[in-house]
Tab-separated table of C-alpha atoms in Angstrom:
chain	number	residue	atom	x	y	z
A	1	UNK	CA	110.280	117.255	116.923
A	2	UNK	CA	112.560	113.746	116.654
A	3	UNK	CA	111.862	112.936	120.327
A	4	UNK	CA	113.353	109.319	119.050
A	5	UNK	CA	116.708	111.080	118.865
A	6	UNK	CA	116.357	113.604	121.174
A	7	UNK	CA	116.286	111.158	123.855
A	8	UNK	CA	119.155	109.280	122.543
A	9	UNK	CA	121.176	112.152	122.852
A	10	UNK	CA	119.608	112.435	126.336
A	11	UNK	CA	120.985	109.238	127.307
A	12	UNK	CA	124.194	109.658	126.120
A	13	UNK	CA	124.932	113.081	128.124
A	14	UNK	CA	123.167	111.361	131.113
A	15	UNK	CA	126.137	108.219	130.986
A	16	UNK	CA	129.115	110.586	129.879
A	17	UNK	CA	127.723	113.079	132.437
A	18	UNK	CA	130.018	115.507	130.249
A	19	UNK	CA	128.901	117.142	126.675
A	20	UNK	CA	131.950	117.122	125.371
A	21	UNK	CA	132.774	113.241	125.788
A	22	UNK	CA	129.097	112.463	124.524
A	23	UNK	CA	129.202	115.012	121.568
A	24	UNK	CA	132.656	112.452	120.713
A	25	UNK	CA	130.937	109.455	121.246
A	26	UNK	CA	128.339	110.406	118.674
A	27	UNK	CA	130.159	112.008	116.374
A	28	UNK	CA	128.429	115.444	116.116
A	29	UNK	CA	129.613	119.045	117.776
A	30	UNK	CA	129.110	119.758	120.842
A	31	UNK	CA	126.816	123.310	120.372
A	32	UNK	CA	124.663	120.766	118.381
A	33	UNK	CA	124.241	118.540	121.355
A	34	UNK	CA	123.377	121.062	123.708
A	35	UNK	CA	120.615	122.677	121.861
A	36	UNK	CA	118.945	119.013	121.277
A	37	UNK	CA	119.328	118.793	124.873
A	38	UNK	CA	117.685	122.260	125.211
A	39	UNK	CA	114.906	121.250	123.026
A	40	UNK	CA	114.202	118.374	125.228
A	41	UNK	CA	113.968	120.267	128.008
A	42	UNK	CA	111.604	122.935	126.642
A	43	UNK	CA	109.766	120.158	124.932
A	44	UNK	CA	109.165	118.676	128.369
A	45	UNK	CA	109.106	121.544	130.500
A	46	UNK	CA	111.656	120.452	132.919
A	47	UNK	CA	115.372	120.702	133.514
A	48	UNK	CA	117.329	117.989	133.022
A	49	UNK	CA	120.880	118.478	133.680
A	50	UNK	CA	122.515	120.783	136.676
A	51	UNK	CA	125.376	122.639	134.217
A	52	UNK	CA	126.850	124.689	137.170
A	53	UNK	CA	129.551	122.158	137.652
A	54	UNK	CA	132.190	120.752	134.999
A	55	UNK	CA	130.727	118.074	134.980
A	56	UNK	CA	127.311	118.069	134.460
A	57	UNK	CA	124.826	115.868	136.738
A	58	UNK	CA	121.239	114.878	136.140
A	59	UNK	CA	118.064	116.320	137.901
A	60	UNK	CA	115.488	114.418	139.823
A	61	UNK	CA	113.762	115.482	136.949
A	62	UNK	CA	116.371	114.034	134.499
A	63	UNK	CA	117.062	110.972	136.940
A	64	UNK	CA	113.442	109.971	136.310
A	65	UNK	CA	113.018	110.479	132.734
A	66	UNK	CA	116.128	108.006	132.175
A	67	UNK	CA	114.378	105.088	132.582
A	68	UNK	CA	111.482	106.381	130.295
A	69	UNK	CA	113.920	107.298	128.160
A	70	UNK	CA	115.313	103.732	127.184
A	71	UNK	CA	111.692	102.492	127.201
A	72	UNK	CA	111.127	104.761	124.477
A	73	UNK	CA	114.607	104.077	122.535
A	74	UNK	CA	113.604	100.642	122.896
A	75	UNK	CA	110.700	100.727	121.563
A	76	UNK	CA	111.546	102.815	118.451
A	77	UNK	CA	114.480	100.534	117.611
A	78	UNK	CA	112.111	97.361	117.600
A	79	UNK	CA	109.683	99.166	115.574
A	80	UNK	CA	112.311	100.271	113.393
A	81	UNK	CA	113.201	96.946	112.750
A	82	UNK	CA	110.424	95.192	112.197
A	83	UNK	CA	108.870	97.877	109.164
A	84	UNK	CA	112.563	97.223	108.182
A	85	UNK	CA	111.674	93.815	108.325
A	86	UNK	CA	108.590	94.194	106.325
A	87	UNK	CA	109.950	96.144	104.119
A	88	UNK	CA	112.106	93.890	103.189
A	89	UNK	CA	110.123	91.204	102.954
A	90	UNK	CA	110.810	88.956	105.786
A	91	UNK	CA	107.486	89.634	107.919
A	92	UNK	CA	104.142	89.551	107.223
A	93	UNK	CA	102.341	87.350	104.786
A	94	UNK	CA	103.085	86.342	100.682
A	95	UNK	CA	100.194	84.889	98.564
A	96	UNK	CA	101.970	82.874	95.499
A	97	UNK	CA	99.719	80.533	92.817
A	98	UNK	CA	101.872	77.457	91.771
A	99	UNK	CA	100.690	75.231	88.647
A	100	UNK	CA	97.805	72.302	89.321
A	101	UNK	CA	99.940	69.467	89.519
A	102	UNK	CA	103.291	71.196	90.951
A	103	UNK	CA	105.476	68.130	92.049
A	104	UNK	CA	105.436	67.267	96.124
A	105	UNK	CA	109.022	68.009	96.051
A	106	UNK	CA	108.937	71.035	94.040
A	107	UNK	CA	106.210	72.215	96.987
A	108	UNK	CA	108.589	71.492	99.392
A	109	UNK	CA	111.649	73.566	98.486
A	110	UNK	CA	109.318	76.175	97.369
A	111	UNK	CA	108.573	76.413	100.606
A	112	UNK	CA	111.417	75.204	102.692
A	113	UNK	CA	113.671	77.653	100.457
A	114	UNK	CA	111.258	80.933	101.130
A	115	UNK	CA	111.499	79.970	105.037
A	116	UNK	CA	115.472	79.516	105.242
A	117	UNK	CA	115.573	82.976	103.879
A	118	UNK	CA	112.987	84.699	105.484
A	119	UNK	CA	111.479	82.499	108.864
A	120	UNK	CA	109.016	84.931	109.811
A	121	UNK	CA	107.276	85.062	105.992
A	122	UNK	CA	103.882	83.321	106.062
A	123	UNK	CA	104.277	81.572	102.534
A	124	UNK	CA	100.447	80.475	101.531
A	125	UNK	CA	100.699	78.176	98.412
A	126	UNK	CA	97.477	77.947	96.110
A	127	UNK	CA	96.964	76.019	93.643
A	128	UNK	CA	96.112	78.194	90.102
A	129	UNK	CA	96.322	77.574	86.468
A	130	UNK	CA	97.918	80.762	84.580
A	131	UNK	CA	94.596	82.679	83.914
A	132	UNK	CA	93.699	82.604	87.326
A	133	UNK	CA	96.980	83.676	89.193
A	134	UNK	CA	96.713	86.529	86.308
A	135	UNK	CA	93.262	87.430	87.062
A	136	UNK	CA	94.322	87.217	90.908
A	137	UNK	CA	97.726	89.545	90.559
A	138	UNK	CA	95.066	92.091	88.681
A	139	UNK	CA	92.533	92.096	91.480
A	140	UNK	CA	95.143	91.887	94.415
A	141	UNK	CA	94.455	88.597	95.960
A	142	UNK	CA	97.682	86.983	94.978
A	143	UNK	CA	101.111	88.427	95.331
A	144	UNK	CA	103.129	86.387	92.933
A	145	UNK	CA	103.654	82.623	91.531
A	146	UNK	CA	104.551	80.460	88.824
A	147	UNK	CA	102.992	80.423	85.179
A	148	UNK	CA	103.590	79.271	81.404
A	149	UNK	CA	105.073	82.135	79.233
A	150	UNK	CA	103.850	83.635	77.248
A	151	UNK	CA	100.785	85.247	79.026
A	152	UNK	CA	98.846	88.258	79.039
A	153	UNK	CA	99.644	91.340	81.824
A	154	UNK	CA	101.562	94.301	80.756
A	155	UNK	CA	101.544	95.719	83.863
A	156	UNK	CA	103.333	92.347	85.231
A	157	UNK	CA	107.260	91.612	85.740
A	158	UNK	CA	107.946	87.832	84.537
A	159	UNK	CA	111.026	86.546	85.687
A	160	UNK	CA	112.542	83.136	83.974
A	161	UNK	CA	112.673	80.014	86.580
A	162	UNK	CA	112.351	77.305	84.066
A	163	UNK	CA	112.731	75.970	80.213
A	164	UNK	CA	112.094	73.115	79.344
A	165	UNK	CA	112.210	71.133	76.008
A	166	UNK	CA	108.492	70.212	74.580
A	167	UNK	CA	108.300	66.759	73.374
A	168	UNK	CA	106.119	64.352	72.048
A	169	UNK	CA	104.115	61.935	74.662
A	170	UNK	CA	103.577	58.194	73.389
A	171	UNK	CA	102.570	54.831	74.670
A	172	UNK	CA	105.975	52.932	75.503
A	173	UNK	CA	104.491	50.615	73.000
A	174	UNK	CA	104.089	52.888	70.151
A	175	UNK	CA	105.807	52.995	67.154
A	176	UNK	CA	107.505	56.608	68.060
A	177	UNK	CA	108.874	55.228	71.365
A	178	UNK	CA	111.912	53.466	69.725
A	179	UNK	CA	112.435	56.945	67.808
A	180	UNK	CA	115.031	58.880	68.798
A	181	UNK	CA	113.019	62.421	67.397
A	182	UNK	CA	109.762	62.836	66.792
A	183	UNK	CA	108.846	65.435	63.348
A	184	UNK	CA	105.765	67.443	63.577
A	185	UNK	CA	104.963	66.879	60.190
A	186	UNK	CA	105.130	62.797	60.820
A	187	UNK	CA	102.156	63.206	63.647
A	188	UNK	CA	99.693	64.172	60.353
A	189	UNK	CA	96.248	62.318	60.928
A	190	UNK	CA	96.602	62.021	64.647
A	191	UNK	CA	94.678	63.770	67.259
A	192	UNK	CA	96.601	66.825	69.512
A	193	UNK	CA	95.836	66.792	73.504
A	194	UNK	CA	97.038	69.819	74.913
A	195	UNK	CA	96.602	71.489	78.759
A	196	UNK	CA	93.176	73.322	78.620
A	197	UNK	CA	93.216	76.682	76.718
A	198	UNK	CA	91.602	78.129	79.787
A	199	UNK	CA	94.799	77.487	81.776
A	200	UNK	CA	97.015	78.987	79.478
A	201	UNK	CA	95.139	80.623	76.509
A	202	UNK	CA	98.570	82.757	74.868
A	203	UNK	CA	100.605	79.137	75.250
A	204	UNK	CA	97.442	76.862	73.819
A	205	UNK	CA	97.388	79.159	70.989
A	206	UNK	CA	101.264	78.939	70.677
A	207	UNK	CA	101.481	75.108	70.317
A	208	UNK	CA	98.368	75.000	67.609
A	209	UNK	CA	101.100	77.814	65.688
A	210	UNK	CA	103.737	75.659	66.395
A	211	UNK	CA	102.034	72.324	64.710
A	212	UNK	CA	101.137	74.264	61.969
A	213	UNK	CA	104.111	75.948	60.974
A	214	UNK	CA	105.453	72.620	60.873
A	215	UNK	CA	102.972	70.399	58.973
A	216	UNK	CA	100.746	68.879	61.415
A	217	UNK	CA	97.327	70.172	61.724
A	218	UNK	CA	95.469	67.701	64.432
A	219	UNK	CA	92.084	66.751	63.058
A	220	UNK	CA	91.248	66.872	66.922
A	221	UNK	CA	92.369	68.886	69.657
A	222	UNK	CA	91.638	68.016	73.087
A	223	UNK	CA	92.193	69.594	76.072
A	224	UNK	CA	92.966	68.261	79.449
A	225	UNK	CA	92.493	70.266	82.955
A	226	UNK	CA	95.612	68.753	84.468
A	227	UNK	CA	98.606	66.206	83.979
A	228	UNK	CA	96.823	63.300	85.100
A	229	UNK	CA	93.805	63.697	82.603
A	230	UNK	CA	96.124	64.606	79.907
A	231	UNK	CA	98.369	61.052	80.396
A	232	UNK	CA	95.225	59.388	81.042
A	233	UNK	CA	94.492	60.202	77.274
A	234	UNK	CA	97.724	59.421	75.425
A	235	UNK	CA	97.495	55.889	77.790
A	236	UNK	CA	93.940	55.216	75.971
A	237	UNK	CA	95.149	56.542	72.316
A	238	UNK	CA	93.390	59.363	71.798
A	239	UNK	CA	96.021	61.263	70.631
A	240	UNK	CA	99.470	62.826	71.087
A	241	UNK	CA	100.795	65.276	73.822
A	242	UNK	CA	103.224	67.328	73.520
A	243	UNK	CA	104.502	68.085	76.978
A	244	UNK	CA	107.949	68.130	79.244
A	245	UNK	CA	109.457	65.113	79.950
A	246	UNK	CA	108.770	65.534	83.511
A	247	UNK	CA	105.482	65.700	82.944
A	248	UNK	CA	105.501	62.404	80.793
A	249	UNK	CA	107.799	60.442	83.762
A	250	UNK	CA	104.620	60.522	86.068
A	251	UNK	CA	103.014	57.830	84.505
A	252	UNK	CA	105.801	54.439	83.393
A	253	UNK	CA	103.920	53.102	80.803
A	254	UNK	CA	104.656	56.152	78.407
A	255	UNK	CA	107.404	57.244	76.831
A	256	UNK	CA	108.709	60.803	76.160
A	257	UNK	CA	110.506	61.859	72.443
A	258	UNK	CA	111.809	65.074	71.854
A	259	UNK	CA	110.628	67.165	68.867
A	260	UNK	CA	112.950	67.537	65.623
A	261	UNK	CA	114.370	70.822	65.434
A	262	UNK	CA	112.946	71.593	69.254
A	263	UNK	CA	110.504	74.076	68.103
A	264	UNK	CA	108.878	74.225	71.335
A	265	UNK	CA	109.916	75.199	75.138
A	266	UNK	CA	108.299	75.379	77.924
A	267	UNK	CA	109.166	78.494	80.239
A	268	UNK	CA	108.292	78.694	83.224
A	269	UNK	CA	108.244	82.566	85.073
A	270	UNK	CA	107.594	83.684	88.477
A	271	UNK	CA	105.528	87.274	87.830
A	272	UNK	CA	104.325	90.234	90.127
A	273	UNK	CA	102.623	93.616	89.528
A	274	UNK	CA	104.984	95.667	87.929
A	275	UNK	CA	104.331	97.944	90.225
A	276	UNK	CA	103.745	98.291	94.154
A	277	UNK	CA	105.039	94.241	94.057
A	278	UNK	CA	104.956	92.373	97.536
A	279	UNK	CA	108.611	93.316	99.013
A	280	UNK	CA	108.917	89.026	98.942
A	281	UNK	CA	108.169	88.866	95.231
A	282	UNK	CA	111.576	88.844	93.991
A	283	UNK	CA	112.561	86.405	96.542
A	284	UNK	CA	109.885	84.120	95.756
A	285	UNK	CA	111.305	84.204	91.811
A	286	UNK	CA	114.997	83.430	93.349
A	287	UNK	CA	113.963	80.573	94.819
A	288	UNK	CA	111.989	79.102	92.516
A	289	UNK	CA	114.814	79.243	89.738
A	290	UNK	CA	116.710	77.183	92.595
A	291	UNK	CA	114.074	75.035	93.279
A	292	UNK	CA	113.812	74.157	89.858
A	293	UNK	CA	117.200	74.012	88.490
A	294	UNK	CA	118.238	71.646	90.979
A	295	UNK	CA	115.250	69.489	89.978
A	296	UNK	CA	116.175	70.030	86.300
A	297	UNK	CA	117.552	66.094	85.925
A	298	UNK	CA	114.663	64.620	87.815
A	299	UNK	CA	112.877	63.604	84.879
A	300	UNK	CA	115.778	61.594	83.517
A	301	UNK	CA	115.920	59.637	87.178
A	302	UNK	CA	112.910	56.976	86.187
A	303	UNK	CA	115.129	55.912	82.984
A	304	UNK	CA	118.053	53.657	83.092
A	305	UNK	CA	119.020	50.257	83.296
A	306	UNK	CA	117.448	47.538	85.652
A	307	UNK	CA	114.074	46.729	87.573
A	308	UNK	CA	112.259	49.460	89.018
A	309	UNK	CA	109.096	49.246	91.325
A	310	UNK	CA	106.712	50.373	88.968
A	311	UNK	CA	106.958	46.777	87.556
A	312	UNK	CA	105.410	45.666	90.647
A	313	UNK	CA	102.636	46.929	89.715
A	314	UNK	CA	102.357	46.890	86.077
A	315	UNK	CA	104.502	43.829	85.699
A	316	UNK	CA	107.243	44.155	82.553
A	317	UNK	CA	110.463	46.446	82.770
A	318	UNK	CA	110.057	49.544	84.615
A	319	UNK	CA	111.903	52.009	82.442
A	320	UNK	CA	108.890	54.352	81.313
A	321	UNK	CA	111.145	57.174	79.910
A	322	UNK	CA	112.968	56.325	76.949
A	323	UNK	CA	115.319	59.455	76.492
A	324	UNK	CA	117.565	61.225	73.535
A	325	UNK	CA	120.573	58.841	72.301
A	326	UNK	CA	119.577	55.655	74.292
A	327	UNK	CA	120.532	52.437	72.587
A	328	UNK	CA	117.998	51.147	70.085
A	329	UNK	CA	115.963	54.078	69.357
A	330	UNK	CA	114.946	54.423	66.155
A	331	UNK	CA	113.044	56.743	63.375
A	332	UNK	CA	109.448	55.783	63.080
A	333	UNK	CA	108.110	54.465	59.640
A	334	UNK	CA	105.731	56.870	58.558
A	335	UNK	CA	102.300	55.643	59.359
């Protein structure tokens, strides 16, 4: 038995006190209101309504089931609004893995966008490399987040938030900072550092492909755990990265080239279990494509013209990104 709706029905008759008017007022015949009615009634074991007049008044019996009545309604509406809500994926909690090293203002409209469009979500951020949100989506502790494409899950949905052109990370002082491209081919001799194969095994393996296919096998490759490690490298010439240029504007005393041809991008997707996905996973991916496209030129705010505080602290000009087409750039001798 719907006692939800029976009692709706109930109500209804009980303010029209006529069957006619309340069979109108919800849209449904009259012979189909009565018998709910009757159902009530022999569900309860009671009378409700006194029919011997033409208009039909309530019993004490009926008189005290109205207030029970909306109690009930009441109650079924909320309820039926907040699994709506869940469902929906505005209550409850989401469990996403962003990148080591995700920018403080990347955090920050991650969350700020998840909680304009859903207030009630409880958004936990942890910080995972791509093998371990993978892992974590496989054994259910994570619901979604952010990894390097290509990875492996065939029973995960990756959707596209970012791409970004790979290029070649220098000291400003280098020879390949005035270029305005740097080859592959032109890197021969020099050592590769690359983010950790353990992070990102399918992408690792795709930038060693990448370097070969185009003439540059590093006689050493070496890994770095995060962005900080991998800069602190390139800054003590061990080698060249090849990484995003918003990865290279974190630290002002190297410079960022892109790669000839652009062989190389860096895509960024938000995945979830193909199947039985968190109801909040595909809102998660929206807003991270917004996050990140509006961030899309921050990179390219550290270069320009004029002082800039970093030269309080290393002393010298403070432009530490030297960018596509600026004035003076030049191709490297081969060295």
């Amino acid at each position: 038995m719907d006692l939800g709706r029976h009692l709706r029905y109930f109500l209804v008759v009980a303010r029209e006190g006529h069957f006619g008017d309340a069979a109108l007022e919800l849209g449904i015949a009259q012979p189909a209101l009565s018998q709910s009615v009757r159902r009530l009634e022999d569900e309860l074991g009671v009378v409700l309504f006194d029919r011997s007049r033409r208009r039909v008044e309530l019993t004490p019996a009926g008189r005290l089931l109205v207030d029970q009545a909306r109690l009930v309604v009441g109650a079924e509406a909320r309820l039926r609004e907040t699994m709506r809500r869940v469902r929906d994926g505005e209550l409850g909690a989401l469990r996403a893995g962003v990148p080591p090293g995700t920018s403080a203002v990347e955090l920050r409209g991650l969350l700020t966008g998840m909680a304009e469009r859903a207030p009630d979500l409880d958004v936990d951020l942890g910080e995972m490399n791509g093998a371990e949100l993978v892992r974590a989506l496989g054994a259910g502790t994570a619901d979604t987040g952010l990894v390097t494409a290509p990875f492996e899950g065939a029973d995960l949905v990756g959707r596209l938030v970012r791409s970004a052109p790979v290029g070649a990370v220098v000291p400003r002082d280098s020879v390949w900072a005035r270029a305005r491209e740097v080859a592959l081919a032109d890197l021969a001799g020099r050592d590769l550092v690359v983010s950790a194969r353990t992070a990102a095994p399918e992408w690792f393996e795709r930038v060693l492909a990448v370097c070969r296919d185009h003439g540059w096998v590093p006689p050493r490759v070496r890994e770095a755990g995060d962005a900080d490690f991998l800069l602190g490298l390139v800054l003590a010439g061990r080698g060249v990265a090849l990484e995003t240029a918003a990865t290279a504007a974190r630290e002002p005393r190297l410079a960022w080239r892109p790669l000839a041809g652009a062989p190389l991008l860096r895509r960024t997707e938000a995945v979830y279990p193909a199947e039985g996905a968190h109801p909040a996973a595909a809102m998660f991916a929206e807003v991270a494509a917004e996050v990140f496209a509006d961030g899309c030129e921050a990179g390219r705010l550290t270069a320009g013209a004029g002082e800039q505080p970093w030269s309080l602290v290393y002393g010298g000009e403070g432009a530490a990104l030297i960018l596509p087409g600026e004035a003076g750039a030049e191709r490297p001798e081969t060295v």
